[in-house]
C-alpha cells in the first residue's frame, strides 16, 4: 500500500477518486481562513453542509485560492433535496459528492429524497455522486430492497475504518475516533461496496481518556498527536 500523503485518493464505486484527507467546517462561523489555509497546505477536499450555514464562505475561499475547480473535491450535506440552493450558495456548476444528512423522516421520505437526488446525478448534471450520512443498516437495506443504486458513501461517526470496499487497508477520511466503532454498519458497508467516511477524528477535542494520556507520557507527544497517529 502506498504511503498516505495529502494527495492520496480513493476510488469510489462511481469511479470517482475522492481525496482521502479533507477539512470539515462544522461549527465554524468564519471558515474562510481555515479553508484557505487547508487549500494552501495541500488539502483538496472540503466538507460543508446546509446546516453549517457557511457554504458561501467555502465558495469564497475556494475562489480566492486560485486552484482550478476540478482540482477541489466539494462534499455537501443536506437535510433535503435542495440541490439548486446548494449550487447557488456555493456558486458552483456541480458538486462532487452530495449526502443526505440523516435517516430522519420515515421510509417514504428517505426513499423519495434519494430518488430525487438520483435525477441530478451524472457527468453533465449538477451532482457527480450521491451518498448518505448517519444511515444505519435498516436505512441502507431500504435502498437496496427498492432496487435503487447503492450510495457511494455513508458518512458516520466511527473508529479508524473509513474503508473503501476494494481497498480494505486504505482510509477514506481521518474523521474518526476510538470510542465509537459501529462495527456492524462498517461491515455492512464493506460487504455492499459503500465507502465509509467518518467524522469527529479527535473525539470533539476531548483528550482526557486515561489510555491516551498514559501513552502520551511514554512517547512524549501531546495526547492529540496520539489520536492523530491512531487514526492515520
PDB file of C-alpha atoms in Angstrom:
ATOM      1  CA  UNK A   1       0.000   0.000   0.000  1.00  0.00           C
ATOM      2  CA  UNK A   2       1.317   3.413  -0.928  1.00  0.00           C
ATOM      3  CA  UNK A   3       2.154   5.770   1.954  1.00  0.00           C
ATOM      4  CA  UNK A   4      -0.630   8.142   2.953  1.00  0.00           C
ATOM      5  CA  UNK A   5       0.008  11.674   1.723  1.00  0.00           C
ATOM      6  CA  UNK A   6      -2.015  14.857   1.457  1.00  0.00           C
ATOM      7  CA  UNK A   7      -2.589  13.934  -2.216  1.00  0.00           C
ATOM      8  CA  UNK A   8      -3.798  10.350  -1.651  1.00  0.00           C
ATOM      9  CA  UNK A   9      -7.165   9.474  -3.166  1.00  0.00           C
ATOM     10  CA  UNK A  10      -9.677   6.659  -3.007  1.00  0.00           C
ATOM     11  CA  UNK A  11     -11.720   5.225  -5.880  1.00  0.00           C
ATOM     12  CA  UNK A  12     -15.452   5.148  -5.147  1.00  0.00           C
ATOM     13  CA  UNK A  13     -17.992   2.790  -6.688  1.00  0.00           C
ATOM     14  CA  UNK A  14     -18.979   5.649  -9.003  1.00  0.00           C
ATOM     15  CA  UNK A  15     -15.484   5.621 -10.491  1.00  0.00           C
ATOM     16  CA  UNK A  16     -14.569   8.969  -8.959  1.00  0.00           C
ATOM     17  CA  UNK A  17     -11.429   9.468  -6.919  1.00  0.00           C
ATOM     18  CA  UNK A  18     -12.048  11.244  -3.618  1.00  0.00           C
ATOM     19  CA  UNK A  19      -9.140  12.788  -1.679  1.00  0.00           C
ATOM     20  CA  UNK A  20      -8.547  10.746   1.459  1.00  0.00           C
ATOM     21  CA  UNK A  21      -7.892  13.705   3.714  1.00  0.00           C
ATOM     22  CA  UNK A  22     -10.382  16.521   3.982  1.00  0.00           C
ATOM     23  CA  UNK A  23     -11.327  19.556   6.016  1.00  0.00           C
ATOM     24  CA  UNK A  24     -14.748  19.693   7.662  1.00  0.00           C
ATOM     25  CA  UNK A  25     -16.198  23.092   8.518  1.00  0.00           C
ATOM     26  CA  UNK A  26     -18.826  22.130  11.084  1.00  0.00           C
ATOM     27  CA  UNK A  27     -19.443  24.781  13.788  1.00  0.00           C
ATOM     28  CA  UNK A  28     -17.159  27.256  12.019  1.00  0.00           C
ATOM     29  CA  UNK A  29     -18.957  30.539  11.551  1.00  0.00           C
ATOM     30  CA  UNK A  30     -15.942  32.106   9.859  1.00  0.00           C
ATOM     31  CA  UNK A  31     -14.413  29.255   7.913  1.00  0.00           C
ATOM     32  CA  UNK A  32     -12.728  31.269   5.143  1.00  0.00           C
ATOM     33  CA  UNK A  33      -9.321  31.386   6.920  1.00  0.00           C
ATOM     34  CA  UNK A  34      -9.462  27.655   7.701  1.00  0.00           C
ATOM     35  CA  UNK A  35     -10.390  26.667   4.145  1.00  0.00           C
ATOM     36  CA  UNK A  36      -7.773  28.976   2.656  1.00  0.00           C
ATOM     37  CA  UNK A  37      -5.104  27.558   4.986  1.00  0.00           C
ATOM     38  CA  UNK A  38      -6.127  23.970   4.217  1.00  0.00           C
ATOM     39  CA  UNK A  39      -6.010  24.512   0.460  1.00  0.00           C
ATOM     40  CA  UNK A  40      -2.644  26.252   0.774  1.00  0.00           C
ATOM     41  CA  UNK A  41      -1.345  23.269   2.765  1.00  0.00           C
ATOM     42  CA  UNK A  42      -2.392  20.876   0.006  1.00  0.00           C
ATOM     43  CA  UNK A  43      -5.866  19.739   1.049  1.00  0.00           C
ATOM     44  CA  UNK A  44      -8.217  19.232  -1.891  1.00  0.00           C
ATOM     45  CA  UNK A  45     -11.335  18.028  -0.083  1.00  0.00           C
ATOM     46  CA  UNK A  46     -13.758  20.355   1.715  1.00  0.00           C
ATOM     47  CA  UNK A  47     -16.792  19.038   3.600  1.00  0.00           C
ATOM     48  CA  UNK A  48     -19.615  21.523   4.164  1.00  0.00           C
ATOM     49  CA  UNK A  49     -23.360  21.233   4.758  1.00  0.00           C
ATOM     50  CA  UNK A  50     -26.620  23.153   4.651  1.00  0.00           C
ATOM     51  CA  UNK A  51     -26.908  23.116   8.429  1.00  0.00           C
ATOM     52  CA  UNK A  52     -23.387  24.541   8.841  1.00  0.00           C
ATOM     53  CA  UNK A  53     -24.567  27.826   7.274  1.00  0.00           C
ATOM     54  CA  UNK A  54     -21.179  28.513   5.719  1.00  0.00           C
ATOM     55  CA  UNK A  55     -21.466  27.301   2.127  1.00  0.00           C
ATOM     56  CA  UNK A  56     -20.951  30.857   0.838  1.00  0.00           C
ATOM     57  CA  UNK A  57     -17.749  31.128   2.865  1.00  0.00           C
ATOM     58  CA  UNK A  58     -16.460  27.874   1.408  1.00  0.00           C
ATOM     59  CA  UNK A  59     -17.201  29.247  -2.060  1.00  0.00           C
ATOM     60  CA  UNK A  60     -15.310  32.468  -1.334  1.00  0.00           C
ATOM     61  CA  UNK A  61     -12.258  30.614  -0.042  1.00  0.00           C
ATOM     62  CA  UNK A  62     -12.194  28.202  -2.974  1.00  0.00           C
ATOM     63  CA  UNK A  63     -12.374  31.058  -5.483  1.00  0.00           C
ATOM     64  CA  UNK A  64      -9.715  33.065  -3.658  1.00  0.00           C
ATOM     65  CA  UNK A  65      -7.333  30.099  -3.722  1.00  0.00           C
ATOM     66  CA  UNK A  66      -6.895  30.277  -7.482  1.00  0.00           C
ATOM     67  CA  UNK A  67      -6.920  26.468  -7.622  1.00  0.00           C
ATOM     68  CA  UNK A  68      -8.907  25.069 -10.582  1.00  0.00           C
ATOM     69  CA  UNK A  69     -12.397  23.931  -9.574  1.00  0.00           C
ATOM     70  CA  UNK A  70     -11.829  20.439 -10.947  1.00  0.00           C
ATOM     71  CA  UNK A  71      -8.886  20.000  -8.564  1.00  0.00           C
ATOM     72  CA  UNK A  72     -11.004  20.536  -5.427  1.00  0.00           C
ATOM     73  CA  UNK A  73     -13.481  17.959  -4.131  1.00  0.00           C
ATOM     74  CA  UNK A  74     -16.564  19.602  -2.636  1.00  0.00           C
ATOM     75  CA  UNK A  75     -18.798  17.470  -0.442  1.00  0.00           C
ATOM     76  CA  UNK A  76     -22.119  18.940   0.663  1.00  0.00           C
ATOM     77  CA  UNK A  77     -24.576  17.545   3.147  1.00  0.00           C
ATOM     78  CA  UNK A  78     -28.269  18.361   3.077  1.00  0.00           C
ATOM     79  CA  UNK A  79     -31.355  17.807   5.153  1.00  0.00           C
ATOM     80  CA  UNK A  80     -33.494  17.840   1.989  1.00  0.00           C
ATOM     81  CA  UNK A  81     -33.081  17.517  -1.755  1.00  0.00           C
ATOM     82  CA  UNK A  82     -32.363  21.228  -2.234  1.00  0.00           C
ATOM     83  CA  UNK A  83     -29.676  20.847  -4.880  1.00  0.00           C
ATOM     84  CA  UNK A  84     -30.225  24.190  -6.593  1.00  0.00           C
ATOM     85  CA  UNK A  85     -29.955  26.031  -3.283  1.00  0.00           C
ATOM     86  CA  UNK A  86     -26.597  24.365  -2.640  1.00  0.00           C
ATOM     87  CA  UNK A  87     -25.284  25.226  -6.078  1.00  0.00           C
ATOM     88  CA  UNK A  88     -26.349  28.833  -5.700  1.00  0.00           C
ATOM     89  CA  UNK A  89     -24.742  29.276  -2.270  1.00  0.00           C
ATOM     90  CA  UNK A  90     -21.541  27.566  -3.355  1.00  0.00           C
ATOM     91  CA  UNK A  91     -21.632  29.369  -6.709  1.00  0.00           C
ATOM     92  CA  UNK A  92     -20.660  26.155  -8.487  1.00  0.00           C
ATOM     93  CA  UNK A  93     -21.785  24.322 -11.607  1.00  0.00           C
ATOM     94  CA  UNK A  94     -21.577  20.973  -9.863  1.00  0.00           C
ATOM     95  CA  UNK A  95     -20.953  19.297  -6.500  1.00  0.00           C
ATOM     96  CA  UNK A  96     -18.666  16.272  -6.333  1.00  0.00           C
ATOM     97  CA  UNK A  97     -20.492  14.379  -3.582  1.00  0.00           C
ATOM     98  CA  UNK A  98     -23.889  15.217  -2.117  1.00  0.00           C
ATOM     99  CA  UNK A  99     -25.042  13.488   1.054  1.00  0.00           C
ATOM    100  CA  UNK A 100     -28.461  13.073   2.623  1.00  0.00           C
ATOM    101  CA  UNK A 101     -27.777  14.315   6.135  1.00  0.00           C
ATOM    102  CA  UNK A 102     -29.666  11.692   8.147  1.00  0.00           C
ATOM    103  CA  UNK A 103     -32.265   8.950   8.079  1.00  0.00           C
ATOM    104  CA  UNK A 104     -34.947  11.045   9.786  1.00  0.00           C
ATOM    105  CA  UNK A 105     -38.394  11.452   8.230  1.00  0.00           C
ATOM    106  CA  UNK A 106     -39.595   7.904   7.728  1.00  0.00           C
ATOM    107  CA  UNK A 107     -39.072   5.332   4.973  1.00  0.00           C
ATOM    108  CA  UNK A 108     -41.186   7.054   2.318  1.00  0.00           C
ATOM    109  CA  UNK A 109     -39.432  10.388   2.814  1.00  0.00           C
ATOM    110  CA  UNK A 110     -35.996   8.772   2.800  1.00  0.00           C
ATOM    111  CA  UNK A 111     -36.624   6.892  -0.433  1.00  0.00           C
ATOM    112  CA  UNK A 112     -38.263   9.833  -2.190  1.00  0.00           C
ATOM    113  CA  UNK A 113     -35.381  12.122  -1.256  1.00  0.00           C
ATOM    114  CA  UNK A 114     -32.887   9.572  -2.529  1.00  0.00           C
ATOM    115  CA  UNK A 115     -34.809   9.084  -5.795  1.00  0.00           C
ATOM    116  CA  UNK A 116     -34.985  12.850  -6.304  1.00  0.00           C
ATOM    117  CA  UNK A 117     -31.242  13.213  -5.853  1.00  0.00           C
ATOM    118  CA  UNK A 118     -30.571  10.411  -8.329  1.00  0.00           C
ATOM    119  CA  UNK A 119     -32.201  12.531 -11.026  1.00  0.00           C
ATOM    120  CA  UNK A 120     -29.437  15.117 -10.557  1.00  0.00           C
ATOM    121  CA  UNK A 121     -26.540  12.660 -10.850  1.00  0.00           C
ATOM    122  CA  UNK A 122     -24.429  12.369 -13.986  1.00  0.00           C
ATOM    123  CA  UNK A 123     -21.272  13.599 -15.737  1.00  0.00           C
ATOM    124  CA  UNK A 124     -23.112  16.628 -17.155  1.00  0.00           C
ATOM    125  CA  UNK A 125     -25.529  17.113 -14.250  1.00  0.00           C
ATOM    126  CA  UNK A 126     -25.277  19.134 -11.004  1.00  0.00           C
ATOM    127  CA  UNK A 127     -24.184  16.163  -8.878  1.00  0.00           C
ATOM    128  CA  UNK A 128     -21.361  13.808  -9.741  1.00  0.00           C
ATOM    129  CA  UNK A 129     -22.213  11.335  -6.984  1.00  0.00           C
ATOM    130  CA  UNK A 130     -24.581  10.909  -4.030  1.00  0.00           C
ATOM    131  CA  UNK A 131     -24.262   9.279  -0.664  1.00  0.00           C
ATOM    132  CA  UNK A 132     -25.844   9.271   2.770  1.00  0.00           C
ATOM    133  CA  UNK A 133     -24.883  10.290   6.287  1.00  0.00           C
ATOM    134  CA  UNK A 134     -25.776   8.766   9.645  1.00  0.00           C
ATOM    135  CA  UNK A 135     -27.560   5.867   7.935  1.00  0.00           C
ATOM    136  CA  UNK A 136     -27.784   2.540   9.713  1.00  0.00           C
ATOM    137  CA  UNK A 137     -28.293  -0.924   8.216  1.00  0.00           C
ATOM    138  CA  UNK A 138     -32.084  -0.557   8.183  1.00  0.00           C
ATOM    139  CA  UNK A 139     -31.899   2.623   6.100  1.00  0.00           C
ATOM    140  CA  UNK A 140     -29.425   1.145   3.624  1.00  0.00           C
ATOM    141  CA  UNK A 141     -31.482  -2.017   3.286  1.00  0.00           C
ATOM    142  CA  UNK A 142     -34.471   0.124   2.283  1.00  0.00           C
ATOM    143  CA  UNK A 143     -32.474   1.487  -0.640  1.00  0.00           C
ATOM    144  CA  UNK A 144     -31.281  -1.968  -1.671  1.00  0.00           C
ATOM    145  CA  UNK A 145     -34.749  -3.515  -1.429  1.00  0.00           C
ATOM    146  CA  UNK A 146     -36.187  -0.691  -3.535  1.00  0.00           C
ATOM    147  CA  UNK A 147     -33.791  -1.657  -6.315  1.00  0.00           C
ATOM    148  CA  UNK A 148     -32.047   1.721  -6.289  1.00  0.00           C
ATOM    149  CA  UNK A 149     -28.321   2.306  -6.918  1.00  0.00           C
ATOM    150  CA  UNK A 150     -26.152   1.899  -3.847  1.00  0.00           C
ATOM    151  CA  UNK A 151     -24.870   5.105  -2.203  1.00  0.00           C
ATOM    152  CA  UNK A 152     -21.180   5.670  -2.876  1.00  0.00           C
ATOM    153  CA  UNK A 153     -20.506   6.817   0.695  1.00  0.00           C
ATOM    154  CA  UNK A 154     -22.029   6.576   4.165  1.00  0.00           C
ATOM    155  CA  UNK A 155     -20.633   9.234   6.486  1.00  0.00           C
ATOM    156  CA  UNK A 156     -20.866   8.272  10.138  1.00  0.00           C
ATOM    157  CA  UNK A 157     -19.110   8.843  13.443  1.00  0.00           C
ATOM    158  CA  UNK A 158     -16.825   5.862  13.648  1.00  0.00           C
ATOM    159  CA  UNK A 159     -13.445   4.391  14.631  1.00  0.00           C
ATOM    160  CA  UNK A 160     -10.448   4.187  12.265  1.00  0.00           C
ATOM    161  CA  UNK A 161     -12.039   2.202   9.468  1.00  0.00           C
ATOM    162  CA  UNK A 162     -13.057   4.602   6.715  1.00  0.00           C
ATOM    163  CA  UNK A 163     -12.565   1.866   4.231  1.00  0.00           C
ATOM    164  CA  UNK A 164     -13.162   1.504   0.539  1.00  0.00           C
ATOM    165  CA  UNK A 165     -14.803  -1.789  -0.441  1.00  0.00           C
ATOM    166  CA  UNK A 166     -11.917  -2.766  -2.743  1.00  0.00           C
ATOM    167  CA  UNK A 167      -9.115  -1.260  -0.644  1.00  0.00           C
ATOM    168  CA  UNK A 168      -9.621  -2.699   2.858  1.00  0.00           C
ATOM    169  CA  UNK A 169      -6.427  -1.164   4.250  1.00  0.00           C
ATOM    170  CA  UNK A 170      -6.997   2.321   2.892  1.00  0.00           C
ATOM    171  CA  UNK A 171      -8.625   5.105   4.886  1.00  0.00           C
ATOM    172  CA  UNK A 172     -11.072   7.479   3.205  1.00  0.00           C
ATOM    173  CA  UNK A 173     -11.058  10.200   5.825  1.00  0.00           C
ATOM    174  CA  UNK A 174      -9.329  10.813   9.147  1.00  0.00           C
ATOM    175  CA  UNK A 175     -12.643  11.817  10.698  1.00  0.00           C
ATOM    176  CA  UNK A 176     -12.914   9.017  13.222  1.00  0.00           C
ATOM    177  CA  UNK A 177     -12.267   8.152  16.819  1.00  0.00           C
ATOM    178  CA  UNK A 178     -11.630   5.113  19.003  1.00  0.00           C
ATOM    179  CA  UNK A 179     -14.707   5.311  21.228  1.00  0.00           C
ATOM    180  CA  UNK A 180     -17.404   4.929  18.573  1.00  0.00           C
ATOM    181  CA  UNK A 181     -16.573   1.956  16.391  1.00  0.00           C
ATOM    182  CA  UNK A 182     -20.006   0.952  14.983  1.00  0.00           C
ATOM    183  CA  UNK A 183     -18.645  -2.340  13.672  1.00  0.00           C
ATOM    184  CA  UNK A 184     -21.941  -3.767  12.298  1.00  0.00           C
ATOM    185  CA  UNK A 185     -22.624  -0.842   9.942  1.00  0.00           C
ATOM    186  CA  UNK A 186     -18.960  -0.707   8.901  1.00  0.00           C
ATOM    187  CA  UNK A 187     -19.032  -4.394   7.982  1.00  0.00           C
ATOM    188  CA  UNK A 188     -22.324  -3.971   6.120  1.00  0.00           C
ATOM    189  CA  UNK A 189     -20.910  -1.131   4.036  1.00  0.00           C
ATOM    190  CA  UNK A 190     -17.768  -3.098   3.209  1.00  0.00           C
ATOM    191  CA  UNK A 191     -19.899  -6.032   2.041  1.00  0.00           C
ATOM    192  CA  UNK A 192     -22.096  -3.840  -0.169  1.00  0.00           C
ATOM    193  CA  UNK A 193     -19.471  -1.663  -1.810  1.00  0.00           C
ATOM    194  CA  UNK A 194     -20.176   1.505   0.187  1.00  0.00           C
ATOM    195  CA  UNK A 195     -17.174   3.563   1.264  1.00  0.00           C
ATOM    196  CA  UNK A 196     -17.266   4.773   4.860  1.00  0.00           C
ATOM    197  CA  UNK A 197     -16.472   8.395   5.641  1.00  0.00           C
ATOM    198  CA  UNK A 198     -16.164   9.099   9.343  1.00  0.00           C
ATOM    199  CA  UNK A 199     -16.337  12.336  11.276  1.00  0.00           C
ATOM    200  CA  UNK A 200     -15.039  13.605  14.642  1.00  0.00           C
ATOM    201  CA  UNK A 201     -11.467  12.279  14.395  1.00  0.00           C
ATOM    202  CA  UNK A 202     -10.320  13.937  17.595  1.00  0.00           C
ATOM    203  CA  UNK A 203     -13.322  12.985  19.733  1.00  0.00           C
ATOM    204  CA  UNK A 204     -14.616  16.555  19.562  1.00  0.00           C
ATOM    205  CA  UNK A 205     -11.439  17.761  21.222  1.00  0.00           C
ATOM    206  CA  UNK A 206     -11.769  15.585  24.333  1.00  0.00           C
ATOM    207  CA  UNK A 207      -8.303  14.133  25.019  1.00  0.00           C
ATOM    208  CA  UNK A 208      -8.871  13.204  28.665  1.00  0.00           C
ATOM    209  CA  UNK A 209      -9.041   9.422  28.201  1.00  0.00           C
ATOM    210  CA  UNK A 210      -6.544   7.803  30.564  1.00  0.00           C
ATOM    211  CA  UNK A 211      -5.170   5.371  27.952  1.00  0.00           C
ATOM    212  CA  UNK A 212      -4.196   8.167  25.601  1.00  0.00           C
ATOM    213  CA  UNK A 213      -2.804  10.196  28.485  1.00  0.00           C
ATOM    214  CA  UNK A 214      -0.569   7.308  29.577  1.00  0.00           C
ATOM    215  CA  UNK A 215       0.672   6.640  26.035  1.00  0.00           C
ATOM    216  CA  UNK A 216       1.433  10.341  25.657  1.00  0.00           C
ATOM    217  CA  UNK A 217       3.557  10.229  28.822  1.00  0.00           C
ATOM    218  CA  UNK A 218       5.519   7.267  27.461  1.00  0.00           C
ATOM    219  CA  UNK A 219       6.277   8.553  23.980  1.00  0.00           C
ATOM    220  CA  UNK A 220       6.200  12.250  24.891  1.00  0.00           C
ATOM    221  CA  UNK A 221       3.941  13.832  22.225  1.00  0.00           C
ATOM    222  CA  UNK A 222       0.694  15.512  23.235  1.00  0.00           C
ATOM    223  CA  UNK A 223      -2.430  13.385  23.514  1.00  0.00           C
ATOM    224  CA  UNK A 224      -3.788  14.984  20.334  1.00  0.00           C
ATOM    225  CA  UNK A 225      -0.817  13.578  18.408  1.00  0.00           C
ATOM    226  CA  UNK A 226      -1.586  10.118  19.765  1.00  0.00           C
ATOM    227  CA  UNK A 227      -5.144  10.434  18.488  1.00  0.00           C
ATOM    228  CA  UNK A 228      -3.945  11.509  15.036  1.00  0.00           C
ATOM    229  CA  UNK A 229      -1.417   8.658  14.826  1.00  0.00           C
ATOM    230  CA  UNK A 230      -4.076   6.184  15.884  1.00  0.00           C
ATOM    231  CA  UNK A 231      -6.454   7.286  13.137  1.00  0.00           C
ATOM    232  CA  UNK A 232      -3.966   7.546  10.289  1.00  0.00           C
TER     233      UNK A 232
END
